[in-house]
């Protein structure tokens, strides 16, 4: 069985931590991209 994936690039920023930057970027992307199941940093 073959799989097809959509790849997008997003950028997040935070004055607090990299974790906050990643979290805010994923939250913003999830407003328009459905079914985000994993990501890479």
mmCIF file of N, CA and C in Angstrom:
data_model
loop_
_atom_site.group_PDB
_atom_site.id
_atom_site.type_symbol
_atom_site.label_atom_id
_atom_site.label_comp_id
_atom_site.label_asym_id
_atom_site.label_seq_id
_atom_site.Cartn_x
_atom_site.Cartn_y
_atom_site.Cartn_z
ATOM 1 N N UNK A 1 0.847 -1.176 0.000
ATOM 2 C CA UNK A 1 0.000 0.000 0.000
ATOM 3 C C UNK A 1 0.895 1.242 0.000
ATOM 4 N N UNK A 2 0.606 2.195 -0.865
ATOM 5 C CA UNK A 2 1.398 3.425 -0.917
ATOM 6 C C UNK A 2 0.713 4.530 -0.121
ATOM 7 N N UNK A 3 1.501 5.498 0.282
ATOM 8 C CA UNK A 3 0.999 6.621 1.064
ATOM 9 C C UNK A 3 1.396 7.925 0.386
ATOM 10 N N UNK A 4 0.564 8.913 0.518
ATOM 11 C CA UNK A 4 0.852 10.247 0.019
ATOM 12 C C UNK A 4 0.713 11.224 1.172
ATOM 13 N N UNK A 5 1.683 12.109 1.307
ATOM 14 C CA UNK A 5 1.682 13.070 2.400
ATOM 15 C C UNK A 5 1.777 14.480 1.846
ATOM 16 N N UNK A 6 1.173 15.410 2.546
ATOM 17 C CA UNK A 6 1.302 16.825 2.214
ATOM 18 C C UNK A 6 2.363 17.412 3.130
ATOM 19 N N UNK A 7 3.326 18.116 2.551
ATOM 20 C CA UNK A 7 4.391 18.731 3.340
ATOM 21 C C UNK A 7 4.253 20.244 3.255
ATOM 22 N N UNK A 8 4.229 20.881 4.423
ATOM 23 C CA UNK A 8 4.186 22.340 4.485
ATOM 24 C C UNK A 8 5.308 22.811 5.398
ATOM 25 N N UNK A 9 5.681 24.048 5.255
ATOM 26 C CA UNK A 9 6.697 24.635 6.132
ATOM 27 C C UNK A 9 6.064 25.795 6.887
ATOM 28 N N UNK A 10 6.188 25.766 8.198
ATOM 29 C CA UNK A 10 5.668 26.844 9.031
ATOM 30 C C UNK A 10 6.781 27.333 9.948
ATOM 31 N N UNK A 11 6.646 28.556 10.409
ATOM 32 C CA UNK A 11 7.645 29.148 11.299
ATOM 33 C C UNK A 11 6.922 29.731 12.502
ATOM 34 N N UNK A 12 7.396 29.393 13.682
ATOM 35 C CA UNK A 12 6.839 29.957 14.908
ATOM 36 C C UNK A 12 7.930 30.693 15.666
ATOM 37 N N UNK A 13 7.523 31.623 16.498
ATOM 38 C CA UNK A 13 8.503 32.340 17.309
ATOM 39 C C UNK A 13 7.941 32.563 18.699
ATOM 40 N N UNK A 14 8.852 32.713 19.654
ATOM 41 C CA UNK A 14 8.459 32.957 21.035
ATOM 42 C C UNK A 14 9.623 33.595 21.769
ATOM 43 N N UNK A 15 9.320 34.499 22.667
ATOM 44 C CA UNK A 15 10.344 35.079 23.532
ATOM 45 C C UNK A 15 10.627 34.186 24.728
ATOM 46 N N UNK A 16 9.795 33.164 24.926
ATOM 47 C CA UNK A 16 9.893 32.305 26.103
ATOM 48 C C UNK A 16 10.732 31.052 25.865
ATOM 49 N N UNK A 17 10.334 30.243 24.865
ATOM 50 C CA UNK A 17 11.030 28.972 24.650
ATOM 51 C C UNK A 17 10.746 28.427 23.258
ATOM 52 N N UNK A 18 11.563 27.481 22.842
ATOM 53 C CA UNK A 18 11.329 26.821 21.561
ATOM 54 C C UNK A 18 10.044 26.002 21.606
ATOM 55 N N UNK A 19 9.728 25.461 22.783
ATOM 56 C CA UNK A 19 8.491 24.693 22.930
ATOM 57 C C UNK A 19 7.270 25.567 22.655
ATOM 58 N N UNK A 20 7.289 26.791 23.173
ATOM 59 C CA UNK A 20 6.190 27.729 22.923
ATOM 60 C C UNK A 20 6.115 28.104 21.443
ATOM 61 N N UNK A 21 7.254 28.268 20.807
ATOM 62 C CA UNK A 21 7.281 28.611 19.387
ATOM 63 C C UNK A 21 6.678 27.488 18.551
ATOM 64 N N UNK A 22 7.068 26.258 18.844
ATOM 65 C CA UNK A 22 6.533 25.101 18.115
ATOM 66 C C UNK A 22 5.035 24.977 18.367
ATOM 67 N N UNK A 23 4.635 25.102 19.611
ATOM 68 C CA UNK A 23 3.222 24.975 19.969
ATOM 69 C C UNK A 23 2.359 26.017 19.262
ATOM 70 N N UNK A 24 2.816 27.254 19.239
ATOM 71 C CA UNK A 24 2.021 28.302 18.589
ATOM 72 C C UNK A 24 1.971 28.107 17.073
ATOM 73 N N UNK A 25 3.059 27.636 16.482
ATOM 74 C CA UNK A 25 3.078 27.393 15.038
ATOM 75 C C UNK A 25 2.122 26.264 14.664
ATOM 76 N N UNK A 26 2.132 25.189 15.429
ATOM 77 C CA UNK A 26 1.232 24.064 15.158
ATOM 78 C C UNK A 26 -0.220 24.480 15.381
ATOM 79 N N UNK A 27 -0.479 25.235 16.425
ATOM 80 C CA UNK A 27 -1.847 25.695 16.701
ATOM 81 C C UNK A 27 -2.369 26.559 15.556
ATOM 82 N N UNK A 28 -1.537 27.461 15.062
ATOM 83 C CA UNK A 28 -1.955 28.333 13.959
ATOM 84 C C UNK A 28 -2.179 27.522 12.682
ATOM 85 N N UNK A 29 -1.295 26.587 12.390
ATOM 86 C CA UNK A 29 -1.443 25.758 11.192
ATOM 87 C C UNK A 29 -2.700 24.900 11.264
ATOM 88 N N UNK A 30 -3.036 24.426 12.455
ATOM 89 C CA UNK A 30 -4.203 23.549 12.592
ATOM 90 C C UNK A 30 -5.522 24.286 12.361
ATOM 91 N N UNK A 31 -5.491 25.609 12.303
ATOM 92 C CA UNK A 31 -6.699 26.369 11.982
ATOM 93 C C UNK A 31 -7.123 26.157 10.533
ATOM 94 N N UNK A 32 -6.163 25.862 9.653
ATOM 95 C CA UNK A 32 -6.475 25.706 8.231
ATOM 96 C C UNK A 32 -6.079 24.353 7.656
ATOM 97 N N UNK A 33 -5.237 23.610 8.337
ATOM 98 C CA UNK A 33 -4.792 22.299 7.860
ATOM 99 C C UNK A 33 -5.439 21.231 8.735
ATOM 100 N N UNK A 34 -6.190 20.337 8.104
ATOM 101 C CA UNK A 34 -6.891 19.301 8.863
ATOM 102 C C UNK A 34 -5.993 18.089 9.109
ATOM 103 N N UNK A 35 -6.255 17.398 10.192
ATOM 104 C CA UNK A 35 -5.636 16.104 10.509
ATOM 105 C C UNK A 35 -4.116 16.150 10.592
ATOM 106 N N UNK A 36 -3.565 17.128 11.266
ATOM 107 C CA UNK A 36 -2.121 17.143 11.502
ATOM 108 C C UNK A 36 -1.829 16.044 12.515
ATOM 109 N N UNK A 37 -1.062 15.038 12.091
ATOM 110 C CA UNK A 37 -0.809 13.897 12.959
ATOM 111 C C UNK A 37 0.628 13.839 13.456
ATOM 112 N N UNK A 38 1.565 14.473 12.766
ATOM 113 C CA UNK A 38 2.953 14.503 13.230
ATOM 114 C C UNK A 38 3.665 15.688 12.582
ATOM 115 N N UNK A 39 4.826 16.016 13.132
ATOM 116 C CA UNK A 39 5.619 17.120 12.600
ATOM 117 C C UNK A 39 7.087 16.872 12.920
ATOM 118 N N UNK A 40 7.954 17.584 12.207
ATOM 119 C CA UNK A 40 9.394 17.541 12.451
ATOM 120 C C UNK A 40 9.857 18.947 12.792
ATOM 121 N N UNK A 41 10.873 19.026 13.635
ATOM 122 C CA UNK A 41 11.474 20.314 13.974
ATOM 123 C C UNK A 41 12.875 20.332 13.409
#
